[in-house]
PDB file of C-alpha atoms in Angstrom:
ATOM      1  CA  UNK Y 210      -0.902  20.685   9.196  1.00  0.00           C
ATOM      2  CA  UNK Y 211      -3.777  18.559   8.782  1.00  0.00           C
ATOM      3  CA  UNK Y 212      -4.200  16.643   5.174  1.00  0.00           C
ATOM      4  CA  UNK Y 213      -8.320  15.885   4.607  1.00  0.00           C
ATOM      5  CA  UNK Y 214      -9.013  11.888   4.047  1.00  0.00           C
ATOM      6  CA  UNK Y 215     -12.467  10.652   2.750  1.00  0.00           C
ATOM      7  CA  UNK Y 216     -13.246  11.884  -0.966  1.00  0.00           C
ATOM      8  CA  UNK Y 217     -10.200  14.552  -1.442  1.00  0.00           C
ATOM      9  CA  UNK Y 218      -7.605  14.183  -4.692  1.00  0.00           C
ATOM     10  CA  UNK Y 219      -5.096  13.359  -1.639  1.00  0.00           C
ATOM     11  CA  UNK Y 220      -6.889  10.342  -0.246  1.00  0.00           C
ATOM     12  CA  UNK Y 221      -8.118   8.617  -3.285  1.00  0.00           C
ATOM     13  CA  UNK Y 222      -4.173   9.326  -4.415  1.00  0.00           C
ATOM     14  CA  UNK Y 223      -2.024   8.646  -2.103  1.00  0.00           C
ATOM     15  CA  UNK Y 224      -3.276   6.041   0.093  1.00  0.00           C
ATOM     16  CA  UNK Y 225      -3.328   3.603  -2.680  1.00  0.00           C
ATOM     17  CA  UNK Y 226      -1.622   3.879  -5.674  1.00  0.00           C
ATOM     18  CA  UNK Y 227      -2.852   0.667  -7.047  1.00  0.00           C
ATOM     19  CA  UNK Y 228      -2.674   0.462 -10.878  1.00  0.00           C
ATOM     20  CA  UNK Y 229       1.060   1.688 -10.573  1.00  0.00           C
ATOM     21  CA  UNK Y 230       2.183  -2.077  -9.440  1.00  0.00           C
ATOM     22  CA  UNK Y 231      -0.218  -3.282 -12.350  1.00  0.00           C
ATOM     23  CA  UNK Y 232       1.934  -1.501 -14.777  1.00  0.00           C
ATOM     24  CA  UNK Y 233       4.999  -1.647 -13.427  1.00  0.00           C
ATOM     25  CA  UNK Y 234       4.745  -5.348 -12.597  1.00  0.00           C
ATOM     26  CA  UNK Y 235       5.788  -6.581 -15.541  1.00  0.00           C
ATOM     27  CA  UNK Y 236       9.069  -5.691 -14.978  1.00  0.00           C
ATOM     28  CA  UNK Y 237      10.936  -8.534 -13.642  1.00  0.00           C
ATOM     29  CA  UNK Y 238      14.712  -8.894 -12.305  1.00  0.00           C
ATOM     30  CA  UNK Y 239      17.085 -11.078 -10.886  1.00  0.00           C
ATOM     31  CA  UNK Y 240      16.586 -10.039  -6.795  1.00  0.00           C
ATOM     32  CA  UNK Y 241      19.329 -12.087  -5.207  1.00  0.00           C
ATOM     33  CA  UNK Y 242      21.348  -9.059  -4.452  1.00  0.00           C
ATOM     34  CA  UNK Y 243      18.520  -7.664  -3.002  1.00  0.00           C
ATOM     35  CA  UNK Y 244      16.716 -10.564  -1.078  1.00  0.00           C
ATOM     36  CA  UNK Y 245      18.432 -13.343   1.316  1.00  0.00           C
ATOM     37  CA  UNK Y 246      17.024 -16.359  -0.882  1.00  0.00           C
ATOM     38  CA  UNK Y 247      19.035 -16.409  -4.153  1.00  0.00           C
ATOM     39  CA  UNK Y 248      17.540 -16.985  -7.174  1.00  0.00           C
ATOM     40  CA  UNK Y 249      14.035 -15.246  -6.509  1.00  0.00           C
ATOM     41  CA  UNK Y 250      12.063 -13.280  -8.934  1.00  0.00           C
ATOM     42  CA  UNK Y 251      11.463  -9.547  -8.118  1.00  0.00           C
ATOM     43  CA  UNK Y 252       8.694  -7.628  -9.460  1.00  0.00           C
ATOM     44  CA  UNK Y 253       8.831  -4.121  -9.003  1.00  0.00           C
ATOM     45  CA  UNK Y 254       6.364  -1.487  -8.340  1.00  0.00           C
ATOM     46  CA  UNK Y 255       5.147   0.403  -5.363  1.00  0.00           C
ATOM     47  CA  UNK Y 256       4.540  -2.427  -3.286  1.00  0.00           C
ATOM     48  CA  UNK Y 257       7.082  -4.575  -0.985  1.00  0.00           C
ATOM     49  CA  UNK Y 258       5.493  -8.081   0.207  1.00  0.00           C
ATOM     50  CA  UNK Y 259       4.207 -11.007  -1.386  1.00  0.00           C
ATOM     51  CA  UNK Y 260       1.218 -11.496  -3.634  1.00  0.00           C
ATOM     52  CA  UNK Y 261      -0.637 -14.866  -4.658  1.00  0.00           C
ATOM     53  CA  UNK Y 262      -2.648 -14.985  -8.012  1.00  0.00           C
ATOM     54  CA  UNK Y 263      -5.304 -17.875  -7.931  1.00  0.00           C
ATOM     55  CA  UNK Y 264      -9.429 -18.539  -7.001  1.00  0.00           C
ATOM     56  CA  UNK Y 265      -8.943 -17.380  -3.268  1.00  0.00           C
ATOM     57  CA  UNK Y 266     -11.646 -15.840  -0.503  1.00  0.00           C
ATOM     58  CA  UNK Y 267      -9.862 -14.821   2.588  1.00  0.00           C
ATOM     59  CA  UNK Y 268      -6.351 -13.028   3.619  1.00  0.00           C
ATOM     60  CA  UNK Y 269      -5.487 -12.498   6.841  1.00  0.00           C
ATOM     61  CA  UNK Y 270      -2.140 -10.935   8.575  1.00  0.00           C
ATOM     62  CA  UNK Y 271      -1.164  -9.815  11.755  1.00  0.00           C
ATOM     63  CA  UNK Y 272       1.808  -6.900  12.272  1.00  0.00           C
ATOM     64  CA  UNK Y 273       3.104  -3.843  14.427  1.00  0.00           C
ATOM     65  CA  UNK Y 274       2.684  -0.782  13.256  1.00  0.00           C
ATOM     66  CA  UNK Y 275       6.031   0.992  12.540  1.00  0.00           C
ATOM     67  CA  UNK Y 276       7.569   4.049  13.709  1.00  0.00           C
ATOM     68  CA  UNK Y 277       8.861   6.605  10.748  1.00  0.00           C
ATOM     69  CA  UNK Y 278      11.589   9.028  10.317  1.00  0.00           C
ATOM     70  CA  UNK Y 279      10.650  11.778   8.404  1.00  0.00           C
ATOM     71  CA  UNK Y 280      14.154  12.632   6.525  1.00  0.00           C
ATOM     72  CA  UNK Y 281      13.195  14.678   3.565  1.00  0.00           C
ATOM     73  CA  UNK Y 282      10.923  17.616   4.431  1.00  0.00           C
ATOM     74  CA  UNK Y 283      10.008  18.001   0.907  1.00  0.00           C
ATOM     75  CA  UNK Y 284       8.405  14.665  -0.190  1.00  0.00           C
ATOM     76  CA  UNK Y 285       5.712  12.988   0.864  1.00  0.00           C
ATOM     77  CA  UNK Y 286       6.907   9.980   2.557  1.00  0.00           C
ATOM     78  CA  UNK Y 287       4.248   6.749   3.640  1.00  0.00           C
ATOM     79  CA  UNK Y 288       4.907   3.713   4.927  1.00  0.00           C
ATOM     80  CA  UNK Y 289       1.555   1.530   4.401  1.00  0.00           C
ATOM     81  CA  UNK Y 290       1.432  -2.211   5.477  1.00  0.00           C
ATOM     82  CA  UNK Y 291      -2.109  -3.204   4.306  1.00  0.00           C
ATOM     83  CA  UNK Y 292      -3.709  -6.787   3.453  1.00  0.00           C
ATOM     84  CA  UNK Y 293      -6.318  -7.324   0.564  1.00  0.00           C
ATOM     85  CA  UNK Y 294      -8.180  -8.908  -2.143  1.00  0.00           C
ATOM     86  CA  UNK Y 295      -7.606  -8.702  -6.136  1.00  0.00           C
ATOM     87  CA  UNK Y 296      -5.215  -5.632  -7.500  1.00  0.00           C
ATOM     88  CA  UNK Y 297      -2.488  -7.551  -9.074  1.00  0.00           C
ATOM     89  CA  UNK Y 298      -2.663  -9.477 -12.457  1.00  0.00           C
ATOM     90  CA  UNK Y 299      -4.453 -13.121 -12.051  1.00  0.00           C
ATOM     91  CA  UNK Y 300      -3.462 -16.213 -13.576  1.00  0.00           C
ATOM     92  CA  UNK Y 301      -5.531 -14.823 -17.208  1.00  0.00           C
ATOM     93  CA  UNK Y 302      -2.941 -11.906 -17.328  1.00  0.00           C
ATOM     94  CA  UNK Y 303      -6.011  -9.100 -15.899  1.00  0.00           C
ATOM     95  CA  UNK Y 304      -5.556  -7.164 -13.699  1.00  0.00           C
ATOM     96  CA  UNK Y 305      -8.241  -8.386 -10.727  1.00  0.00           C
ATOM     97  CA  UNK Y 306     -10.399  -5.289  -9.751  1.00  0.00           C
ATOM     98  CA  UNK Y 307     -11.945  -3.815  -7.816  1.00  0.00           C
ATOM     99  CA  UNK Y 308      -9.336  -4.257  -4.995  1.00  0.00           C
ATOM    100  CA  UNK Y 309     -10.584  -4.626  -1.635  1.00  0.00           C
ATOM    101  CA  UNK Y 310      -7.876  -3.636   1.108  1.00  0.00           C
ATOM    102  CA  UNK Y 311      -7.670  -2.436   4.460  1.00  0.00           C
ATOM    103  CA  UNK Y 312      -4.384  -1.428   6.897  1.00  0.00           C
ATOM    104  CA  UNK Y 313      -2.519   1.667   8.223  1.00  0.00           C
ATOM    105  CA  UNK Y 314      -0.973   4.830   6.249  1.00  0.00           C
ATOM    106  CA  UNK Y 315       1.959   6.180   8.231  1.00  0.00           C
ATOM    107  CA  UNK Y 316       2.686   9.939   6.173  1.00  0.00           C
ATOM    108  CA  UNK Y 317       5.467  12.349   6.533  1.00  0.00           C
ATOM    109  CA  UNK Y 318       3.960  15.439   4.844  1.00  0.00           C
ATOM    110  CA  UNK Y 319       5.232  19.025   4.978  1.00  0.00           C
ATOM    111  CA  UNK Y 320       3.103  22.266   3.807  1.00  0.00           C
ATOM    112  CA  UNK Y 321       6.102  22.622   0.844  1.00  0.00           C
ATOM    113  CA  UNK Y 322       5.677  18.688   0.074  1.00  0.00           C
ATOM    114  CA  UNK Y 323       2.056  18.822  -0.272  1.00  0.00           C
ATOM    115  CA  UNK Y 324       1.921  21.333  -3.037  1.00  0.00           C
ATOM    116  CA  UNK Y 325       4.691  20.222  -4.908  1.00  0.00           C
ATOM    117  CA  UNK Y 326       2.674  16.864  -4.859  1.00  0.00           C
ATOM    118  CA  UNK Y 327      -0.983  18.182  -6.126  1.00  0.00           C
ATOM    119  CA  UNK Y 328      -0.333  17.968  -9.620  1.00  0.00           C
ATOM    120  CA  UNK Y 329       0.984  14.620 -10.439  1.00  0.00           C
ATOM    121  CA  UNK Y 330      -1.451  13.671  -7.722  1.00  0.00           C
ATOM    122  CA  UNK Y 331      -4.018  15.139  -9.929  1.00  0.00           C
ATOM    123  CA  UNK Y 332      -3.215  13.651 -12.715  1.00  0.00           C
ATOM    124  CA  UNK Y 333      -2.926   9.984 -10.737  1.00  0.00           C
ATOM    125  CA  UNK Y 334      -6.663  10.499  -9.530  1.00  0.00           C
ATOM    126  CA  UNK Y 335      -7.635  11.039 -13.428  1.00  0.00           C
ATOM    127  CA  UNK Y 336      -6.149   7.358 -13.965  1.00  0.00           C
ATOM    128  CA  UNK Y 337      -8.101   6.047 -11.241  1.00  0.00           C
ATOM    129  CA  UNK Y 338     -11.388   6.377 -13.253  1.00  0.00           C
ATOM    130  CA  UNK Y 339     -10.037   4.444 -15.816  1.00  0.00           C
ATOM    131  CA  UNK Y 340      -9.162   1.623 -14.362  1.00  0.00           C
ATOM    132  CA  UNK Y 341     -12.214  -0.326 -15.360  1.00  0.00           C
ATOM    133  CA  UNK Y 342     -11.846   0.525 -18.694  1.00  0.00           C
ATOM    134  CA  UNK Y 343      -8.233  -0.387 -19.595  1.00  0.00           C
ATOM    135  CA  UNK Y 344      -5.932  -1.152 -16.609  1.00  0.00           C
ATOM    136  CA  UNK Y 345      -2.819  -0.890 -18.297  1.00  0.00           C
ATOM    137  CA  UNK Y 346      -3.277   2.405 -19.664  1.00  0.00           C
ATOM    138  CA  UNK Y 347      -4.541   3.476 -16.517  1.00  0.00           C
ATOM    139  CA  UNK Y 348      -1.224   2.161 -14.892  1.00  0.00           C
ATOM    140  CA  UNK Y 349       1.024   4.102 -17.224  1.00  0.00           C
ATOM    141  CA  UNK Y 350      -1.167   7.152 -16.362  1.00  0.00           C
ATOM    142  CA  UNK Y 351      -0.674   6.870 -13.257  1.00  0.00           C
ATOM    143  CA  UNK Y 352       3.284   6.479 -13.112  1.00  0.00           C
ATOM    144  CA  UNK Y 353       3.747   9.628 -15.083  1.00  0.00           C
ATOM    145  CA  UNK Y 354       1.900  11.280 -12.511  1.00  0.00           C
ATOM    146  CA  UNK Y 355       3.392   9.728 -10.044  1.00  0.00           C
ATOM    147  CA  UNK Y 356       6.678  10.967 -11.741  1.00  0.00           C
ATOM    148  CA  UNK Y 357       6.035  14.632 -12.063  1.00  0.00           C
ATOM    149  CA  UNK Y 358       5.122  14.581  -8.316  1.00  0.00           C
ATOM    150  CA  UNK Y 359       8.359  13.027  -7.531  1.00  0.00           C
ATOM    151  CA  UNK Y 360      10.135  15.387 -10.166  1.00  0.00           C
ATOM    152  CA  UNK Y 361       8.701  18.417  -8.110  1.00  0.00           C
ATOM    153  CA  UNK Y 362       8.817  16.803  -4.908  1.00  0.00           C
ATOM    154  CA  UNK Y 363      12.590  16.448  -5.218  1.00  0.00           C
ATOM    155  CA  UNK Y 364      12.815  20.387  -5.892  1.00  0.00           C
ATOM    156  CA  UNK Y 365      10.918  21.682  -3.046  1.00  0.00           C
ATOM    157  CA  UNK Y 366      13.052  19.209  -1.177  1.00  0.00           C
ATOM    158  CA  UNK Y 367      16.781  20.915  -2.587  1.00  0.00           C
ATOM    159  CA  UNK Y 368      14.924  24.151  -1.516  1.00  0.00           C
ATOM    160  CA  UNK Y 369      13.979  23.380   1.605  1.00  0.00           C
ATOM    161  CA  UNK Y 370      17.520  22.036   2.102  1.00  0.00           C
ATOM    162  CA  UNK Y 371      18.782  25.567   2.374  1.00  0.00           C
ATOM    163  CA  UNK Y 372      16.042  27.278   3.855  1.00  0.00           C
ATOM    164  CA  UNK Y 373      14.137  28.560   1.351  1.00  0.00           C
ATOM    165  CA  UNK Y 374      10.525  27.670   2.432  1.00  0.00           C
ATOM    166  CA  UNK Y 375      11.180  28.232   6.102  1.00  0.00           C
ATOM    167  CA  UNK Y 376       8.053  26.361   8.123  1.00  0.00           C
ATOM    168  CA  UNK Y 377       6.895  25.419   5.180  1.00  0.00           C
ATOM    169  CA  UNK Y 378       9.386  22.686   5.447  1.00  0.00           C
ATOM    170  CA  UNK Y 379       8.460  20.555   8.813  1.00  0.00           C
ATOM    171  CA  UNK Y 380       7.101  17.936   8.164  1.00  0.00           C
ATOM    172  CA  UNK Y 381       4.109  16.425  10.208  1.00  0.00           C
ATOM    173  CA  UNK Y 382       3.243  12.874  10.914  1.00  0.00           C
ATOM    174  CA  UNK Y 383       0.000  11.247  10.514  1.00  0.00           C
ATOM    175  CA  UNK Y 384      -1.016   7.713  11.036  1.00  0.00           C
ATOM    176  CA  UNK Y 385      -4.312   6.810   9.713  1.00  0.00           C
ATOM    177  CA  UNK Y 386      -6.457   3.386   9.760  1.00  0.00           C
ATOM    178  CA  UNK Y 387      -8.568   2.860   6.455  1.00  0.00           C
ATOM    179  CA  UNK Y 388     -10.051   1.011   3.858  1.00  0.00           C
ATOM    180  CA  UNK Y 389     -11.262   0.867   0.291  1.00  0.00           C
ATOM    181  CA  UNK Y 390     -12.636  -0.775  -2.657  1.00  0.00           C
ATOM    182  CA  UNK Y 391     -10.659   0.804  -5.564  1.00  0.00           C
ATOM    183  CA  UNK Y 392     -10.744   2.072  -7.719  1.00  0.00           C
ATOM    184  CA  UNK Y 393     -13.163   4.185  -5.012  1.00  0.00           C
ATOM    185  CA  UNK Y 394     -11.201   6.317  -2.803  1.00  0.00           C
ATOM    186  CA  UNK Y 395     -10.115   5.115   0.165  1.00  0.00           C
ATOM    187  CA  UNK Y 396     -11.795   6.160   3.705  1.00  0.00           C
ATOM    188  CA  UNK Y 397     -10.391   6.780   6.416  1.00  0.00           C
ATOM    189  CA  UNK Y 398     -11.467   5.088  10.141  1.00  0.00           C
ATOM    190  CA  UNK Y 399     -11.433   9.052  11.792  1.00  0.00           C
ATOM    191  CA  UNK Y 400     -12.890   7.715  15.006  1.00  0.00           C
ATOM    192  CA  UNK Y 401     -10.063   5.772  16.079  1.00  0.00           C
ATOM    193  CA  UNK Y 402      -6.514   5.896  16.593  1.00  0.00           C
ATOM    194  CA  UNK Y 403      -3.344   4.005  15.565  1.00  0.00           C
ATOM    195  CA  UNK Y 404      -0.384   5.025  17.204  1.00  0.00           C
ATOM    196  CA  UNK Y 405       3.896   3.341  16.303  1.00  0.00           C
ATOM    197  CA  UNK Y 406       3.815  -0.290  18.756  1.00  0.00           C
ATOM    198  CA  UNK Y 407       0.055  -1.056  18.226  1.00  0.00           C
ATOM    199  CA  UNK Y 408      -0.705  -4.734  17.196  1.00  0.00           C
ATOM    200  CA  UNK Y 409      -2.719  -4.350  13.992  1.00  0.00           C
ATOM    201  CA  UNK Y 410      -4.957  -7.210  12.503  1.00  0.00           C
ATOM    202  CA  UNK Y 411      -6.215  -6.746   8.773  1.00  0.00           C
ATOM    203  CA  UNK Y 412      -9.162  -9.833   7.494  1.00  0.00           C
ATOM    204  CA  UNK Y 413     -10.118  -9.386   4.233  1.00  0.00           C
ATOM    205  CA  UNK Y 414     -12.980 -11.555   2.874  1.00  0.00           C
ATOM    206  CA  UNK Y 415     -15.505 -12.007  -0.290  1.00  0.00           C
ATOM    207  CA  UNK Y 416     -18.632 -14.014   0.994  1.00  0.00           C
ATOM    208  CA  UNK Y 417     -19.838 -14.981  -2.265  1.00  0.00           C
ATOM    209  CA  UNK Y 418     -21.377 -11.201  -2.481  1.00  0.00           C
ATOM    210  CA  UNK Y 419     -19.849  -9.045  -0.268  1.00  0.00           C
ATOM    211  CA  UNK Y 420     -16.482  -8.335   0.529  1.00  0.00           C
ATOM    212  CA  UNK Y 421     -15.632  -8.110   4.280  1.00  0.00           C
ATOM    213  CA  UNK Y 422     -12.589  -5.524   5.391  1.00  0.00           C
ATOM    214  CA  UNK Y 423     -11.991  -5.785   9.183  1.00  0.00           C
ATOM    215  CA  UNK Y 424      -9.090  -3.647  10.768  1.00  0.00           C
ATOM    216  CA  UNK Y 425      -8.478  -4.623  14.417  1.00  0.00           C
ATOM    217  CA  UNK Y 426      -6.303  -2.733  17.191  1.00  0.00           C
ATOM    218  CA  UNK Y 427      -5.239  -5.150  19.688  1.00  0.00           C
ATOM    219  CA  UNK Y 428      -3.145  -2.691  21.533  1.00  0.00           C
ATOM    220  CA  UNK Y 429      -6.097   0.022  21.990  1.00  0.00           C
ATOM    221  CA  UNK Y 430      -8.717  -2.890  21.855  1.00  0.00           C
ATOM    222  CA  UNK Y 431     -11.333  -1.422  19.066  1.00  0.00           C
ATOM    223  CA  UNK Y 432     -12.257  -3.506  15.757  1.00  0.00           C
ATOM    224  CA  UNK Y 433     -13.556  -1.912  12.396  1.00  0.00           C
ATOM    225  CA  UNK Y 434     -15.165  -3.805   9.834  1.00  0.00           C
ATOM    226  CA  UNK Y 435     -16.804  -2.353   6.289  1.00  0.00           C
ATOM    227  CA  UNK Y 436     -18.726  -4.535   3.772  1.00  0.00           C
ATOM    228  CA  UNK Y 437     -18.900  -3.707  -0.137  1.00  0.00           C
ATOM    229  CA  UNK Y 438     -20.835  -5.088  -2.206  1.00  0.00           C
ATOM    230  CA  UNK Y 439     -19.681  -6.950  -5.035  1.00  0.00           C
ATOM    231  CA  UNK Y 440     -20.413 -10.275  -7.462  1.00  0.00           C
ATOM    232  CA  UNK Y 441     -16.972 -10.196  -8.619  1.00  0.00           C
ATOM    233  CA  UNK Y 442     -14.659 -12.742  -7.148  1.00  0.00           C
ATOM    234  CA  UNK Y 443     -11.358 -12.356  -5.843  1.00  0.00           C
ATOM    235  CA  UNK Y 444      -8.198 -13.241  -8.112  1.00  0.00           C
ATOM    236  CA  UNK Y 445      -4.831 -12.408  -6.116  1.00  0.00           C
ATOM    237  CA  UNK Y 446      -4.274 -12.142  -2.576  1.00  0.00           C
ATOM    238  CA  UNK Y 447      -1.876  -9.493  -0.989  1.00  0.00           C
ATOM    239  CA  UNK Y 448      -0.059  -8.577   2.424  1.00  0.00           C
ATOM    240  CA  UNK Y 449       2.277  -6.081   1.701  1.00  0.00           C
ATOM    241  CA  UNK Y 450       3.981  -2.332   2.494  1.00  0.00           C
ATOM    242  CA  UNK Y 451       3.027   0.417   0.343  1.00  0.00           C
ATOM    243  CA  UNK Y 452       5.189   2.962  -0.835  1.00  0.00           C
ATOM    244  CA  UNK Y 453       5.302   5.555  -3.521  1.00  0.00           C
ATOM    245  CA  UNK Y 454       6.953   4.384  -6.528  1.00  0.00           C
ATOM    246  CA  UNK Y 455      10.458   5.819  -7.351  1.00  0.00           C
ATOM    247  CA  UNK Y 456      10.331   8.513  -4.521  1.00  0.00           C
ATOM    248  CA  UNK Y 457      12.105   8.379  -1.222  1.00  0.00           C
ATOM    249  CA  UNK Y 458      10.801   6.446   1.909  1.00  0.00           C
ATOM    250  CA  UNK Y 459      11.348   6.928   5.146  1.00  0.00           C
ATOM    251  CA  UNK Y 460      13.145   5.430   7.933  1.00  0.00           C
ATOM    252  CA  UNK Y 461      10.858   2.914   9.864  1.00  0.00           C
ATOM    253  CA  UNK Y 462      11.071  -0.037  12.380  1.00  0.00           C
ATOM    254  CA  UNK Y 463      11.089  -3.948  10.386  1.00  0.00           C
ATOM    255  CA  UNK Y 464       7.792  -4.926   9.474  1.00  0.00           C
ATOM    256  CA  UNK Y 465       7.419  -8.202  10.859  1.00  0.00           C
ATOM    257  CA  UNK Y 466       3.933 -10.197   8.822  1.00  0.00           C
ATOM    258  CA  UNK Y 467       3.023 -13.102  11.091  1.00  0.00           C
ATOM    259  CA  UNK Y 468      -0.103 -15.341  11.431  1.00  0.00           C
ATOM    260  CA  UNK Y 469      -0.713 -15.156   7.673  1.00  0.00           C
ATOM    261  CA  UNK Y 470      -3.444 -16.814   6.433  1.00  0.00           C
ATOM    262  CA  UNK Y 471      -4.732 -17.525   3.064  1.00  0.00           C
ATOM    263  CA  UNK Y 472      -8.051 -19.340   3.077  1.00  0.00           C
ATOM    264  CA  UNK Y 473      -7.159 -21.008   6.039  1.00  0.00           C
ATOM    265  CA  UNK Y 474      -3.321 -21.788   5.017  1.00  0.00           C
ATOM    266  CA  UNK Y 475      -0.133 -20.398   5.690  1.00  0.00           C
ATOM    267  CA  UNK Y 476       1.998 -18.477   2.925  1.00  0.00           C
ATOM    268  CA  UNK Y 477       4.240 -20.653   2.316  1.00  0.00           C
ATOM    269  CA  UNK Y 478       1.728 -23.287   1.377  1.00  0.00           C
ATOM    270  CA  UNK Y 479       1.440 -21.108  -1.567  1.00  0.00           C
ATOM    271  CA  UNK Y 480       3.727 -19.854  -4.579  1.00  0.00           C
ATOM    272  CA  UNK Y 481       3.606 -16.294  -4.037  1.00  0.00           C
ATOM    273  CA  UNK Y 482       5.363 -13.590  -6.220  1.00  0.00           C
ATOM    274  CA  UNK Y 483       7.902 -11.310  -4.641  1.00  0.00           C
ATOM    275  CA  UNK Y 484       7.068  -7.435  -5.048  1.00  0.00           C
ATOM    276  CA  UNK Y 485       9.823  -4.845  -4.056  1.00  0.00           C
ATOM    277  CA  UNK Y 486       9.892  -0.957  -4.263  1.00  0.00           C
ATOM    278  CA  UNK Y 487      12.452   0.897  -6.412  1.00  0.00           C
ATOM    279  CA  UNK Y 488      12.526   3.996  -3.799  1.00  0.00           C
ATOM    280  CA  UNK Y 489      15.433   6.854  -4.838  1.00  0.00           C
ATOM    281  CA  UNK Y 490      17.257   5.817  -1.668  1.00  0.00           C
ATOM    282  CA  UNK Y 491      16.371   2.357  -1.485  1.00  0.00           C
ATOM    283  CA  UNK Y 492      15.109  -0.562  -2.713  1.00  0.00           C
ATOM    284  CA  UNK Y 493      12.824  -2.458  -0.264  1.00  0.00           C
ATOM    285  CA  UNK Y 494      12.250  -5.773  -0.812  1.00  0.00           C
ATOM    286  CA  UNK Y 495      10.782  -8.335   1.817  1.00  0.00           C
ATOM    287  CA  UNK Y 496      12.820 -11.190   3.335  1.00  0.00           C
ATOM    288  CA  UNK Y 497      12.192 -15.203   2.907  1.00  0.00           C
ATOM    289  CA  UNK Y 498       8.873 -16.697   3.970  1.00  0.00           C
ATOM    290  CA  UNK Y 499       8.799 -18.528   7.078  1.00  0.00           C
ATOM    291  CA  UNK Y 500       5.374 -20.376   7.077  1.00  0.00           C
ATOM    292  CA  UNK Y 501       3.391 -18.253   7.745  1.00  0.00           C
ATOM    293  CA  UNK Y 502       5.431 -14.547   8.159  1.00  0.00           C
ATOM    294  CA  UNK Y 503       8.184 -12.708   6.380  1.00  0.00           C
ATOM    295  CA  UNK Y 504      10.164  -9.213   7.630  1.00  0.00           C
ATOM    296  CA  UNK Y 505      10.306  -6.009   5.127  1.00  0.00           C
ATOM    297  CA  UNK Y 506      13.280  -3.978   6.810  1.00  0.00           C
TER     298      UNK Y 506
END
């Protein structure tokens, strides 16, 4: 089964859930359970990485793509290291938009997931188009449906559990290189391929004008880059994993981020905010920086 990228309810959904860690940000634990580095500050939503809030123009990060284990045929499962521009809050307390982004969607997606996912991803594209308006509402939005889909998503996966939907039920991988401005929906690079072991290489970078995405595969040897247009300078900085928020992910290799570069500087030169994801059968939550990489197993 083949899900449509580009313009579709699916793609602008799925492939970046992006107000979701706006809302859900503010939520704030004590990670050093979760994390090697004790007394760390976790903020939870449906990504796992690190961002940086401040005036910056260029992001850079270097990793391998994983390979995923589809274990629960009835929920969508993803697995989306990406590297971009604005998205979380700044230093005012907004929320930066629009978010420039570009990486690699790795899906698990059965027929019987899929349609038990439509409707809360219908009602998550609704809160995309009001993300200008009032970010926080459109966050909110967007995690109820973002629940229901999970909701039904677990009950086609206790049916397909004892054979109810048959076929329906095996779930198909599909690893996809894109980018987008959002709250646009992503698009998807459908001329190339990225296949588990490539070497991936996201830039993003606002020119004063223009925001620059480049995706590069150093394993097949081919380079994408998109430019938007837009006056509206960057705020936050992000290399990070992309889940869905409170839904199950799936098994995949460590994520290792190296060669990351923040106008010029490594991460650690900066004091970036932890983000984890609260999955049903995990929380993920990246390891320590080392200059300039850090590992989400």
């Amino acid at each position: 089964m083949q899900l449509s990228t580009g313009n579709s309810v699916w793609s602008r959904c799925f492939m970046a859930v992006t107000l979701a860690v706006a809302a859900a940000a503010v939520v704030v634990v004590d990670a050093a359970d979760a994390v090697a580095e004790s007394n760390v500050r976790l903020y939870l939503g449906n990504w796992a990485g690190y961002v940086v809030r401040g005036d910056v123009h260029e992001v850079s990060a270097t990793w391998v793509q994983p390979e995923i284990d589809c274990r629960d045929p009835g929920i969508l499962q993803r697995v989306v290291p990406w590297v971009g521009l604005n998205g979380a809050q700044g230093l005012d307390g907004r929320v930066a938009l629009p978010l420039m982004q570009t990486g690699v969607e790795s899906l698990c997606a059965s027929d019987a997931a899929v349609y038990a996912a439509l409707p809360g991803l219908q009602v998550e594209n609704l809160a995309a188009g009001m993300a200008y308006a009032d970010p926080r509402i459109a966050g909110t939005v967007m995690n109820a449906g973002a629940k229901l889909a999970d909701a039904l998503g677990a009950a086609a996966d206790g049916l397909c559990s004892i054979g109810v939907f048959g076929g329906f039920c095996s779930p198909d991988k599909q690893v996809d290189g894109w980018w987008e401005g959002y709250p646009e929906p992503p698009v998807s690079y459908d001329d190339v391929e990225v296949h588990p072991g490539d070497v991936m290489r996201s830039v993003v970078r606002w020119d004063g004008g223009n925001y620059l995405m480049t995706l590069e595969d150093r394993t097949a040897k081919w380079s994408r880059t998109t430019a938007a247009a837009s006056p509206t300078p960057p705020h936050t900085a992000e290399v990070v994993v992309e889940g869905h928020l409170d839904a199950a992910l799936p098994g995949f290799d460590p994520i290792v981020f190296t060669d990351i570069s923040i106008d010029g500087r490594p991460l650690s030169d900066y004091d970036a905010q932890m983000y984890g994801i609260p999955a049903t059968n995990r929380l993920l939550a990246p390891g320590p920086v080392d200059g300039a990489s850090f590992t989400i197993r």
